[in-house]
Coordinates of C-alpha atoms in Angstrom, one line a residue:
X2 CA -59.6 21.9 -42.5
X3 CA -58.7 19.2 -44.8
X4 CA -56.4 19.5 -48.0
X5 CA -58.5 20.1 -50.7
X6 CA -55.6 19.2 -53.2
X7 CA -55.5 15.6 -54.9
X8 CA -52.2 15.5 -54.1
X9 CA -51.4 14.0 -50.5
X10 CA -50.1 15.8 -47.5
X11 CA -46.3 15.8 -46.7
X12 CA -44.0 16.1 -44.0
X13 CA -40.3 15.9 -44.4
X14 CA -38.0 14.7 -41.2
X15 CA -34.3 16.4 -41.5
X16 CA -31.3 15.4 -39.3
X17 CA -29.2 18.0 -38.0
X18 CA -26.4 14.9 -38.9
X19 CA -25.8 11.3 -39.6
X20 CA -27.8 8.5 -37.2
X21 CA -29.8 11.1 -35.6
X22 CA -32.9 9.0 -35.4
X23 CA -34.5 10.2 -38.7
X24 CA -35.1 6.7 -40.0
X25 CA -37.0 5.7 -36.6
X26 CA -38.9 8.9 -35.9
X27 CA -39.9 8.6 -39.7
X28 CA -41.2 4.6 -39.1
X29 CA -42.8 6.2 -35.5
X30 CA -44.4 9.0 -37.5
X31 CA -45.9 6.1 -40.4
X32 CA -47.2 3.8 -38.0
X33 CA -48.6 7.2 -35.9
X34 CA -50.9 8.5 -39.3
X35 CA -51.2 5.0 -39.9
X36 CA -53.4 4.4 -36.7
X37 CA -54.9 7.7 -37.4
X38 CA -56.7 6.3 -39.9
X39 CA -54.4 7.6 -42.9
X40 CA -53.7 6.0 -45.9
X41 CA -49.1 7.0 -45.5
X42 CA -46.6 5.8 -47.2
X43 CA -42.5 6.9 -46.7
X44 CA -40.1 8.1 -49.1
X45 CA -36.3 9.0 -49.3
X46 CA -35.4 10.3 -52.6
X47 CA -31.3 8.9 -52.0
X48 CA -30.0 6.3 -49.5
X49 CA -26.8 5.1 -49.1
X50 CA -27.0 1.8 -47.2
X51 CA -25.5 -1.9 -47.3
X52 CA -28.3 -3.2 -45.4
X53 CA -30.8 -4.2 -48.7
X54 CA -34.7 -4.2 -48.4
X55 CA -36.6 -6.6 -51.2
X56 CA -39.8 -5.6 -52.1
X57 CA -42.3 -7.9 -53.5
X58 CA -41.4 -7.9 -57.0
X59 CA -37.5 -8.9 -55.9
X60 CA -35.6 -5.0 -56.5
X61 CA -33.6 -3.9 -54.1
X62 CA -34.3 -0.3 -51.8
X63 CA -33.0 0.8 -48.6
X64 CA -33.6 -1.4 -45.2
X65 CA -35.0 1.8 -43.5
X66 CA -37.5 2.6 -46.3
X67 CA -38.9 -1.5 -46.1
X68 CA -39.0 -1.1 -42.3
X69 CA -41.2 2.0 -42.9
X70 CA -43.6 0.6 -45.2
X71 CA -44.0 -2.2 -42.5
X72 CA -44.7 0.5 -40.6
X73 CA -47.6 1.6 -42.6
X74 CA -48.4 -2.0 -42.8
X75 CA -48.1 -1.6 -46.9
X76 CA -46.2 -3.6 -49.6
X77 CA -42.8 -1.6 -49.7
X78 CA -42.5 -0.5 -53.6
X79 CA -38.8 1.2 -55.0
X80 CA -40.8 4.7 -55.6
X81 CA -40.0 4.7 -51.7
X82 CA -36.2 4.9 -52.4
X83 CA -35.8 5.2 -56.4
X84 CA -31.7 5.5 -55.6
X85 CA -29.9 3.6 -53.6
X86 CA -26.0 3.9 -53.1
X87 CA -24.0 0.8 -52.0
X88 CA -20.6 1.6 -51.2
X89 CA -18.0 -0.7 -52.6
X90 CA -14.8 0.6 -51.8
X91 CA -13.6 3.9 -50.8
X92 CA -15.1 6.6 -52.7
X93 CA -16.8 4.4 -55.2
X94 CA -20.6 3.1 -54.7
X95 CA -22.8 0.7 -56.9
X96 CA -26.2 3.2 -57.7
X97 CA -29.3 1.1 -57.5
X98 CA -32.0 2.7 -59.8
X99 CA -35.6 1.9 -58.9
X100 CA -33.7 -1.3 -57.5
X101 CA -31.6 -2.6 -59.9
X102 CA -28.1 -1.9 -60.5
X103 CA -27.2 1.1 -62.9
X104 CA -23.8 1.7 -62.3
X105 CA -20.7 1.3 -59.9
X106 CA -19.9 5.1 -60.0
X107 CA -16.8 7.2 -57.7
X108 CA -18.1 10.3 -56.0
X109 CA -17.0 12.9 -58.5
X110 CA -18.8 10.9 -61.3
X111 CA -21.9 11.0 -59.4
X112 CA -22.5 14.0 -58.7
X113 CA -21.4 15.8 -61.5
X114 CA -22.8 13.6 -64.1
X115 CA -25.7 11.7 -62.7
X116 CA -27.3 14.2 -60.0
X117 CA -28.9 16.2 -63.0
X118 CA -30.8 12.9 -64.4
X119 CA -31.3 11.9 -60.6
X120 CA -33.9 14.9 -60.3
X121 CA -36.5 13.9 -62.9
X122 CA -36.4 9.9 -61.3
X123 CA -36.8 11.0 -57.3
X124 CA -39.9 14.0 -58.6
X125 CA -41.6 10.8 -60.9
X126 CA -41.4 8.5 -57.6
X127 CA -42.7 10.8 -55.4
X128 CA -45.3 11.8 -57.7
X129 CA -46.5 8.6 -58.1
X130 CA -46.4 8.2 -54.5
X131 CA -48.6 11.6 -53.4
X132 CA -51.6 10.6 -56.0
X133 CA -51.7 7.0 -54.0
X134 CA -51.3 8.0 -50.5
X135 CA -53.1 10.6 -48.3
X136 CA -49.3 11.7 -46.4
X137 CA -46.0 11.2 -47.5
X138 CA -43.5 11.3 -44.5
X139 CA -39.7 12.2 -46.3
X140 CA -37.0 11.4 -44.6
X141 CA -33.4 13.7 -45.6
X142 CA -30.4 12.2 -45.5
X143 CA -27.2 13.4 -43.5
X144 CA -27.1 17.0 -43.1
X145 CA -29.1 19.4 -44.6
X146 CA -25.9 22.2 -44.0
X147 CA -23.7 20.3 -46.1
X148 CA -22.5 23.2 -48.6
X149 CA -20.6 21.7 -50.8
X150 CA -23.8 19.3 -51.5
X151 CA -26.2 22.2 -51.2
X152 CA -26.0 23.2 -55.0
X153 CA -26.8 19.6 -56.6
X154 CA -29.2 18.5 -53.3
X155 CA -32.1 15.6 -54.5
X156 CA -32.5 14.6 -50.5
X157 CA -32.8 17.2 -48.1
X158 CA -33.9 20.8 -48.4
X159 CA -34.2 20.9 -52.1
X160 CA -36.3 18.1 -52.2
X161 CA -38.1 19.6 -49.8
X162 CA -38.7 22.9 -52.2
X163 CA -40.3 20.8 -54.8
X164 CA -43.0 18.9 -52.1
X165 CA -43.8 21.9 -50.7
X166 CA -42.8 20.2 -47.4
X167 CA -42.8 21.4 -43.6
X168 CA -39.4 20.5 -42.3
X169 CA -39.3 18.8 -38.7
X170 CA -35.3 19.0 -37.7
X171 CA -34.0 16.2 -35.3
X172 CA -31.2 16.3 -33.2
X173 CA -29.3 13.8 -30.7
X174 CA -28.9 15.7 -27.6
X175 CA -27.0 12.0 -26.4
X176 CA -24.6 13.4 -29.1
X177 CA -24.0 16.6 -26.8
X178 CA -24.3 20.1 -28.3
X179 CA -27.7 19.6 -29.2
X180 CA -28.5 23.5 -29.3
X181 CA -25.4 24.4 -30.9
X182 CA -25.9 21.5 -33.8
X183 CA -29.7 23.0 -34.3
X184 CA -28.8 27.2 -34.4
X185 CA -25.7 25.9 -36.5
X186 CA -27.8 24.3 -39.1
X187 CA -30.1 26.8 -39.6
X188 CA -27.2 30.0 -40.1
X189 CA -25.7 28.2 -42.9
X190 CA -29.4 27.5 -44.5
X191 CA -30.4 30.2 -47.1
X192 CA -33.7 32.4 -45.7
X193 CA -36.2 30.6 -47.7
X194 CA -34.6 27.4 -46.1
X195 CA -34.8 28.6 -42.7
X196 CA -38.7 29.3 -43.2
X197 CA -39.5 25.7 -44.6
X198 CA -37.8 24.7 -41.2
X199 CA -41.2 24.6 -38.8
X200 CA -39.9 23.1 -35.8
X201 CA -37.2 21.2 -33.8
X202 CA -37.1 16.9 -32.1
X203 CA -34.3 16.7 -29.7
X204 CA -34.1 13.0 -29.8
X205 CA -32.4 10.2 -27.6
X206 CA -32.9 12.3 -24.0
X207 CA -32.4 10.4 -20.5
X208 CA -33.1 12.6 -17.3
X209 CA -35.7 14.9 -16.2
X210 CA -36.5 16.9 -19.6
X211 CA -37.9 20.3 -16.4
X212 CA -33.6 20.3 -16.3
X213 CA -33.8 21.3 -20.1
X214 CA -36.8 23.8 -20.3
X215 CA -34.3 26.4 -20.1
X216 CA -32.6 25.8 -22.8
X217 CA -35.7 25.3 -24.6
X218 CA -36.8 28.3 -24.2
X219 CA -33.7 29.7 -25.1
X220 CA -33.5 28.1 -28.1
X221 CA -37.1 29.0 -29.4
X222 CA -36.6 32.8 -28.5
X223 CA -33.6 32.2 -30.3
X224 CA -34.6 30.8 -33.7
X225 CA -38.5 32.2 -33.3
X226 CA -39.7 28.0 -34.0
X227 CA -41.1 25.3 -31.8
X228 CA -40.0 22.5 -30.0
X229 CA -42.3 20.0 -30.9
X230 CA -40.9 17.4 -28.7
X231 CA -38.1 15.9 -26.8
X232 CA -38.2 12.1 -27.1
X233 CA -37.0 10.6 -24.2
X234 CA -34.4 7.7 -25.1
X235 CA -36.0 4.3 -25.9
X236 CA -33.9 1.4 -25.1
X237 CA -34.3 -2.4 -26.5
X238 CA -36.2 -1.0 -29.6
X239 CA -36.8 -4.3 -31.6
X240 CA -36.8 -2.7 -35.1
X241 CA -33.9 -2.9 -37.2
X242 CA -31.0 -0.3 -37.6
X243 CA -30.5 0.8 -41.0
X244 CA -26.7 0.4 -41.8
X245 CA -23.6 -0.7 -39.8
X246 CA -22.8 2.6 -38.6
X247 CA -25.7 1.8 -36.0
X248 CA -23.9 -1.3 -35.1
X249 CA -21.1 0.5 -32.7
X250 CA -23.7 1.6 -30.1
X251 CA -25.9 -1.4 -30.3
X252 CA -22.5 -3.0 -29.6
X253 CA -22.2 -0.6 -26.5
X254 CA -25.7 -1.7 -25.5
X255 CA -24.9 -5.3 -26.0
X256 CA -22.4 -5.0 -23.9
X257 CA -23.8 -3.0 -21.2
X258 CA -27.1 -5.4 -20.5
X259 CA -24.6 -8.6 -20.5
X260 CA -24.0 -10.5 -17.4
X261 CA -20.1 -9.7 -15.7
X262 CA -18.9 -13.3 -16.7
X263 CA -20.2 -12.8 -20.3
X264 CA -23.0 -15.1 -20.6
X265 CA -25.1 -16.9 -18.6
X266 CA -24.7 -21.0 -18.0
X267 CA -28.1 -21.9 -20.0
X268 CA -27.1 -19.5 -23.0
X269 CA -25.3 -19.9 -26.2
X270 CA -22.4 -17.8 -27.0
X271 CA -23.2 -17.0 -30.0
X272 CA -20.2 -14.8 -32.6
X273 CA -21.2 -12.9 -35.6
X274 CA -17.7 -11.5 -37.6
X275 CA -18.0 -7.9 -38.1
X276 CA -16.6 -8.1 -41.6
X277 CA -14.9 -4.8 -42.8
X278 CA -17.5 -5.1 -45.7
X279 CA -20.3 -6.4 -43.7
X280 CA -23.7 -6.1 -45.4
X281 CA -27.4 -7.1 -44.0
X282 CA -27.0 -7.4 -40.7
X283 CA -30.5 -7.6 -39.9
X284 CA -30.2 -11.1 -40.5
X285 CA -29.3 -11.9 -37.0
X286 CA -31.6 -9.5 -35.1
X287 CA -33.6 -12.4 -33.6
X288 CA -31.1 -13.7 -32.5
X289 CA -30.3 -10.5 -30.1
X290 CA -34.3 -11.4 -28.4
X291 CA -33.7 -14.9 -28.3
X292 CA -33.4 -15.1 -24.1
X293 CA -31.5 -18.5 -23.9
X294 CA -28.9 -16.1 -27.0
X295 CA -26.1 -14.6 -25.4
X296 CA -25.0 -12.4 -28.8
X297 CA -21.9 -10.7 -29.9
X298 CA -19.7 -9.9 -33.0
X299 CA -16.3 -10.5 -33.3
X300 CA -14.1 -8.2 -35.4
X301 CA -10.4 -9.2 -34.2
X302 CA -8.6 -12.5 -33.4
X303 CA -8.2 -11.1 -29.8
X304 CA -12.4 -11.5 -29.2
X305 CA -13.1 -15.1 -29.8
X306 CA -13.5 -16.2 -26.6
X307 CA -15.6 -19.6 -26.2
X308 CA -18.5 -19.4 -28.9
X309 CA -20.9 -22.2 -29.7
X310 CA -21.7 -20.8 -32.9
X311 CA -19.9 -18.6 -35.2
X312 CA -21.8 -17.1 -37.9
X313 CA -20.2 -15.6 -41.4
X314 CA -22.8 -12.9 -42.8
X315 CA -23.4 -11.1 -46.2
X316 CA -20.8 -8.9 -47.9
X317 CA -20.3 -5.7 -50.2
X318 CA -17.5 -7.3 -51.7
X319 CA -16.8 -11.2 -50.8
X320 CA -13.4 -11.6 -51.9
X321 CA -11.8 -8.4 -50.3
X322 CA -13.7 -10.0 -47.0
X323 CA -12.0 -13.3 -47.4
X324 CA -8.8 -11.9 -47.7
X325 CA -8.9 -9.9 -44.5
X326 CA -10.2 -13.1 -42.9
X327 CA -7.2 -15.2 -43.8
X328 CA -5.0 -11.9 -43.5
X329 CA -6.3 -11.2 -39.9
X330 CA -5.8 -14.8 -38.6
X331 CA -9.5 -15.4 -38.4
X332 CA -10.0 -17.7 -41.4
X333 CA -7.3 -20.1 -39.7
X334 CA -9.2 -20.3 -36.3
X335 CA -13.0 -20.4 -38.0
X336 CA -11.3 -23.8 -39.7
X337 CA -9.9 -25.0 -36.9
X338 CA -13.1 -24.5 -34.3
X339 CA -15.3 -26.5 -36.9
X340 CA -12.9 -29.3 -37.8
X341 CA -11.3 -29.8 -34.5
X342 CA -13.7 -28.4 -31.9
X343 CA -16.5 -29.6 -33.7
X344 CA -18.1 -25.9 -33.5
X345 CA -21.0 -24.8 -35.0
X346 CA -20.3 -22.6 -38.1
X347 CA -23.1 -21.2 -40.7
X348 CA -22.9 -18.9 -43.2
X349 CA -25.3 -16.5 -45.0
X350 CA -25.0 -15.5 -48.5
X351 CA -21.4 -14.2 -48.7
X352 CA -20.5 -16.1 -45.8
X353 CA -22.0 -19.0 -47.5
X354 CA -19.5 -18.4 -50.5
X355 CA -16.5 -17.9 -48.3
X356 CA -17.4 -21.8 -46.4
X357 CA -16.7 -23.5 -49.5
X358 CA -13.6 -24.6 -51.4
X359 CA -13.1 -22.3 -54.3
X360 CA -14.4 -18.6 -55.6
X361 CA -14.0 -17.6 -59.1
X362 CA -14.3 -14.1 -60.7
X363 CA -13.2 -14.6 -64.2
X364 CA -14.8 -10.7 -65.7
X365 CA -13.5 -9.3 -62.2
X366 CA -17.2 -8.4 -61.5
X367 CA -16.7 -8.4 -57.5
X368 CA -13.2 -7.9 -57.1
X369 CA -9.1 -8.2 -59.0
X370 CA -8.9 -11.7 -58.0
X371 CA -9.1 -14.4 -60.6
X372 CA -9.6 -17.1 -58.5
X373 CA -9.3 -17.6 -54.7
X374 CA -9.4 -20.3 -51.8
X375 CA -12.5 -20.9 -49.5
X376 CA -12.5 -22.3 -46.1
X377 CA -13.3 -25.6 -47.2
X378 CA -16.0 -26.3 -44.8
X379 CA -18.6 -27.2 -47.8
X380 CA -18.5 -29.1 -50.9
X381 CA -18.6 -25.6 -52.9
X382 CA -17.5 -23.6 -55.5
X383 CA -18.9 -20.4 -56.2
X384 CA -18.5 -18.2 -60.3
X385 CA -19.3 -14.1 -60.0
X386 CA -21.8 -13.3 -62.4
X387 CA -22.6 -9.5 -64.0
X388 CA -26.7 -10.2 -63.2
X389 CA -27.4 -9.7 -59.3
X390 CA -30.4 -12.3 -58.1
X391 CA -32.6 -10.3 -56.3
X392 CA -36.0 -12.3 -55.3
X393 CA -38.2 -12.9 -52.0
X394 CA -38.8 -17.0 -52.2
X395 CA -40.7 -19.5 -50.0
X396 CA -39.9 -23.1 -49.4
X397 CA -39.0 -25.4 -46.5
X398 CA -36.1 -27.1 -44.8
X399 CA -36.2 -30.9 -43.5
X400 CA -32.4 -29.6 -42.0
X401 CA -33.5 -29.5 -38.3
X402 CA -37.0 -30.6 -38.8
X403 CA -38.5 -33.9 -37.0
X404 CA -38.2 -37.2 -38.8
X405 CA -40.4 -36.8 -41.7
X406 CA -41.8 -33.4 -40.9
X407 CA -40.1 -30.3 -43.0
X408 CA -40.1 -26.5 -41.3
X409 CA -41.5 -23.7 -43.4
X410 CA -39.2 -20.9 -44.7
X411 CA -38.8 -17.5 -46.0
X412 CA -36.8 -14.9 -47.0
X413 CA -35.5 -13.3 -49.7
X414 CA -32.1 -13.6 -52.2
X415 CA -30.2 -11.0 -53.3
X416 CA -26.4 -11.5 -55.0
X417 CA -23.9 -11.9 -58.3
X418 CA -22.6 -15.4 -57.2
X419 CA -23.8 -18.6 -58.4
X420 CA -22.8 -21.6 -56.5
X421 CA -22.1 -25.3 -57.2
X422 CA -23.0 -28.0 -54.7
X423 CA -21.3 -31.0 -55.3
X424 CA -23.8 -33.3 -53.3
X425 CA -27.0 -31.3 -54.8
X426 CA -29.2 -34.0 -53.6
X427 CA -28.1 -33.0 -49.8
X428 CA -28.9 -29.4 -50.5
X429 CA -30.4 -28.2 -46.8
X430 CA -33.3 -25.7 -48.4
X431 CA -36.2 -26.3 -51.0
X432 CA -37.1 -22.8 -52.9
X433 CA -40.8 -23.7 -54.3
X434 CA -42.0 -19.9 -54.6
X435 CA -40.3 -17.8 -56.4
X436 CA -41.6 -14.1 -56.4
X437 CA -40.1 -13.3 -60.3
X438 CA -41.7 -16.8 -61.6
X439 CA -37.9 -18.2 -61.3
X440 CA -38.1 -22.2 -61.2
X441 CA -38.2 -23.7 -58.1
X442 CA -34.6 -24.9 -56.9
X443 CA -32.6 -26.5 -54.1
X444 CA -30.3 -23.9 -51.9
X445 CA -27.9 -24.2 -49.5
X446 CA -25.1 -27.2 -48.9
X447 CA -24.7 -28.6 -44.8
X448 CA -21.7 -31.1 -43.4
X449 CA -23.2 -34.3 -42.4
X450 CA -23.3 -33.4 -39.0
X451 CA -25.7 -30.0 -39.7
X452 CA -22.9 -28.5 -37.7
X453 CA -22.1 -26.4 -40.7
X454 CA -24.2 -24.9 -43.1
X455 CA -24.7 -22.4 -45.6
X456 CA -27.7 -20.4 -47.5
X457 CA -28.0 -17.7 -49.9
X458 CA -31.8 -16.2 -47.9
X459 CA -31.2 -13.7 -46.3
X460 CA -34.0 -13.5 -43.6
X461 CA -33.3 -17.3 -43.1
X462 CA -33.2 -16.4 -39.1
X463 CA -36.4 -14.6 -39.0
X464 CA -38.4 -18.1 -39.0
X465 CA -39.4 -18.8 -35.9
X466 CA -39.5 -22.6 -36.1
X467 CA -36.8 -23.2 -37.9
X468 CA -34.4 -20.9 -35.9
X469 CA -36.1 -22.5 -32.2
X470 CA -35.3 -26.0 -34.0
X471 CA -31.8 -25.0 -34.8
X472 CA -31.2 -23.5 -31.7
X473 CA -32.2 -26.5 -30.1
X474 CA -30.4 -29.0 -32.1
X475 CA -27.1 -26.6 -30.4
X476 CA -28.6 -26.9 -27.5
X477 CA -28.5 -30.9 -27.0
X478 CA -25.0 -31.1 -28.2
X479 CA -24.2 -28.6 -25.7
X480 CA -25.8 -30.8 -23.2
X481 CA -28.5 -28.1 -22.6
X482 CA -31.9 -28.6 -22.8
X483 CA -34.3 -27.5 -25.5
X484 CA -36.4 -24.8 -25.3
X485 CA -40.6 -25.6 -26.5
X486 CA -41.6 -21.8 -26.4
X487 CA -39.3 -19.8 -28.0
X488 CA -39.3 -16.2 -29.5
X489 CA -42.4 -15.2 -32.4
X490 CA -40.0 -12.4 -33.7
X491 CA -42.4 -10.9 -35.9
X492 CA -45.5 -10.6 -33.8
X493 CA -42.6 -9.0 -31.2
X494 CA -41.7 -6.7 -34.4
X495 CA -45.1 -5.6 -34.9
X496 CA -45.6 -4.9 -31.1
X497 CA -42.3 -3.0 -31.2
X498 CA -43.9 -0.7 -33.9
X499 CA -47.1 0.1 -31.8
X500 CA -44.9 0.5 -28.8
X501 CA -42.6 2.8 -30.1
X502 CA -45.2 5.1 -31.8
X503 CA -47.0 5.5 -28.5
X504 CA -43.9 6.6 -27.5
X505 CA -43.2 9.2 -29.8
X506 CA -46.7 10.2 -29.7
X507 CA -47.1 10.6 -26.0
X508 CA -43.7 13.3 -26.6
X509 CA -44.5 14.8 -29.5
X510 CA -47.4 18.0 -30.6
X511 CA -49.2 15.7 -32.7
X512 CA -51.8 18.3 -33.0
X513 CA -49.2 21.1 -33.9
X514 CA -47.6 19.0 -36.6
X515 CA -51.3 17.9 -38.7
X516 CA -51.3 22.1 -38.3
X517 CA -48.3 22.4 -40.6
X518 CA -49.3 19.6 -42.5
X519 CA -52.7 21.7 -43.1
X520 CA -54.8 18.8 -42.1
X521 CA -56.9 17.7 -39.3
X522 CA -56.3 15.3 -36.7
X523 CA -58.6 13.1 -36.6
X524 CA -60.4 11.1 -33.7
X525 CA -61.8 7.6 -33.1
X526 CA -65.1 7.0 -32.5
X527 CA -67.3 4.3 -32.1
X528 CA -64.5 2.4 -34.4
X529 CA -64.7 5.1 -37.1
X530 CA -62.1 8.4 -37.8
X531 CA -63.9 11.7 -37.5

């Protein structure tokens, strides 16, 4: 029984709320078809995330829908997330269109003026994406029971009206009132609703799931649907969290799995502040597997402790950021620990801006500030443009490398700034690819000492060489010793993909749900699908 239609297959995962696991169980679900021999790609119609994707062509999407596409081990396009929603301040949000900036628009604005256009873009991407791809796994956003969304919906049960989509429900049970979130969202779903609904995921479950057949069976004599699975909780992932809500229980976790005293004596404290505006924080996800790494972040003076490094990441909005550094204390200590202490300090696109001496925003494109102080760590200053640079590059670094010898790099860029170096020829990072055709250029700025630097690519972590060099360079002025073998983060990343749709797959009715997706699951043999 195979769909006869030209049009792919499609599954759509809904959340019974926020950070259920939708974005995971969707990359689970890709990589699952994926190995099933299907040609699947993933799609969410509207995201609202600081935590920026770059696809090939250098527009900006969702983190979760790039970390899908890796999933289905495709080149991530923006008909995979034609509207993203980057908050800026409260209750006002810079819309990314088919990934580039459209509009900063407040909440009211949006939804009453743009939803209506915002139809006819999400049914062209997905369109495009069904006549390229045998399934289409959508992921909802939020709630589908939100009812004062319900009416103007483009990402959840609407959405899933004009696919044609089964819906697969997820719930946290770690949440608590995991039965009561599921029966909940179905009563205040309309009949027709209720019927796309074809079965439930109770996600994130520790302990013996023979304790919760009861209320399983409860809960399917109750609503008349399946459960399809329950997914036992799967700690230590190694695939990145979408947005900085995540952060708070990864922090938990962190914290949890460290030693009593902190850190152990052949590790590197290493402090990444939690800025109230923080943005990309996938940047220092390696860092979290590096063994000899103990990691952290740092949101109030009160958590410094005794880093080695202190790391300044990307930012929403760079000025507001600055000012609650200098407002909170923290700006005062980051200067003293690198010109005193002789600390290690590096910052990352914003943070790169705020470790230099001046930032200027003459057509108050980022902020009401004319004109404000940096740190003063680097020979910088930084002018806000209105055009965002958004671009993967490729280059190399001689920063950390051996004497005559230059480590290979890549990444990607994406912000309004444009900065100055005063010593250009000193610049720490050579961009020569550039995914638009942009010419090659120098990046970056570094003290003499390489104790502190700074870099507009974002990703900059994720090379294996140069991070083990850098970590190592710490490591001898810490008196430690260096470290040959360190961590190959992306062959760990793909392994972490494999591992965690096994996972899902070994908890899930795999069979049940190609049923509702009215095709056949195939089998393997002899190194073909039947």
């Amino acid at each position: 029984m195979h769909n006869t239609a030209s049009k792919s297959s499609v599954l759509m995962i809904q959340g019974t709320a926020s950070d259920v696991g939708k974005s995971i169980l969707t990359a689970a679900l890709c990589r699952i078809f994926v190995e099933d021999g299907w040609r699947t790609a993933p799609f969410k119609s509207q995201n609202m995330s600081l935590n920026s994707y770059i696809t090939w062509d250098g527009k900006e999407i969702g983190r979760a829908q790039g970390v899908q596409a890796d999933a289905c081990r495709i080149i991530a396009t923006t008909d995979m997330n034609p509207i993203l929603l980057k908050p800026k301040q409260d209750m006002v949000a810079q819309v990314v269109v088919h990934g580039k900036p459209y509009a900063d628009l407040d909440a009211r604005t949006y939804r009453e003026s743009y939803l209506s256009q915002a139809e006819g873009i999400v049914k062209e991407a997905l369109e495009r994406l069904r006549n390229e791809h045998e399934i289409v796994v959508l992921e909802g956003a939020g709630s589908p029971a939100e009812v004062n969304l319900k009416d103007r919906d483009i990402v959840n049960m609407r959405l899933a009206g004009w696919a044609d989509a089964p819906v697969l429900l997820v719930a946290d049970i770690d949440r608590g009132g995991v039965f009561a979130s599921i029966v909940g969202t179905l009563e205040i779903l309309t009949q027709e609703e209720r019927d796309r609904v074809q079965g439930f995921i109770i996600n994130k479950f520790r302990g013996d799931v023979s304790l919760l057949k009861p209320g399983l069976d409860w809960l399917e004599e109750r609503t008349g649907k399946p459960v399809l699975g329950v997914i036992p909780y799967l700690p230590q992932l190694g695939i990145e969290d979408e947005d900085s809500a995540s952060l708070d229980s990864k922090r938990a976790q962190n914290q949890k799995f460290s030693s009593p005293n902190g850190k152990h004596p052949d590790q590197l404290d290493i402090a990444v502040l939690r800025l109230p505006r923080l943005s990309n924080f996938t940047d220092f996800d390696p860092l979290q597997e590096e063994p000899d790494v103990h990691f952290r972040y740092i949101e109030h003076l009160a958590e410094w402790g005794e880093p080695d490094v202190v790391l300044l990441p990307g930012s929403k909005n760079t000025m507001a950021d600055l000012l609650y550094l200098r407002e909170s204390g923290l700006a005062e200590r980051i200067h003293s620990f690198a010109r005193t202490e002789k600390g290690f300090v590096i910052g990352i696109c914003a943070g790169y801006q705020m470790l230099g001496e001046t930032l200027s925003d003459p057509g108050r494109y980022e902020s009401d500030y004319e004109e404000l102080q940096g740190l003063g760590l680097l020979p910088t200053a930084t002018v806000f443009t209105a055009d965002k640079r958004t671009v993967r590059v490729h280059g190399f670094s001689t920063l950390f490398a051996d004497a005559g010898e230059a480590l290979p790099i890549k990444g990607y860029e994406i912000h309004m700034g444009r900065t100055h170096v005063r010593e250009e020829s000193g610049a720490p990072f050579q961009i020569t690819e550039v995914a638009n055709g942009l010419p090659h250029h120098a990046d970056g700025a570094a003290s003499e000492d390489g104790r502190v630097w700074g870099t507009y690519i974002h990703g900059i972590l994720h090379n294996d060489d140069f991070r083990r060099a850098w970590l190592n360079d710490i490591r001898m002025h810490r008196g430690l010793l260096p470290i040959s073998q360190g961590l190959r983060f992306l062959e760990r990343r793909e392994a972490a993909f494999d591992r965690l749709a096994a996972h899902v797959r070994a908890n899930l009715d795999m069979q049940r749900i190609y049923e509702m997706m009215r095709i056949e699951m195939r089998t393997k043999k002899g190194g073909k699908f039947q």
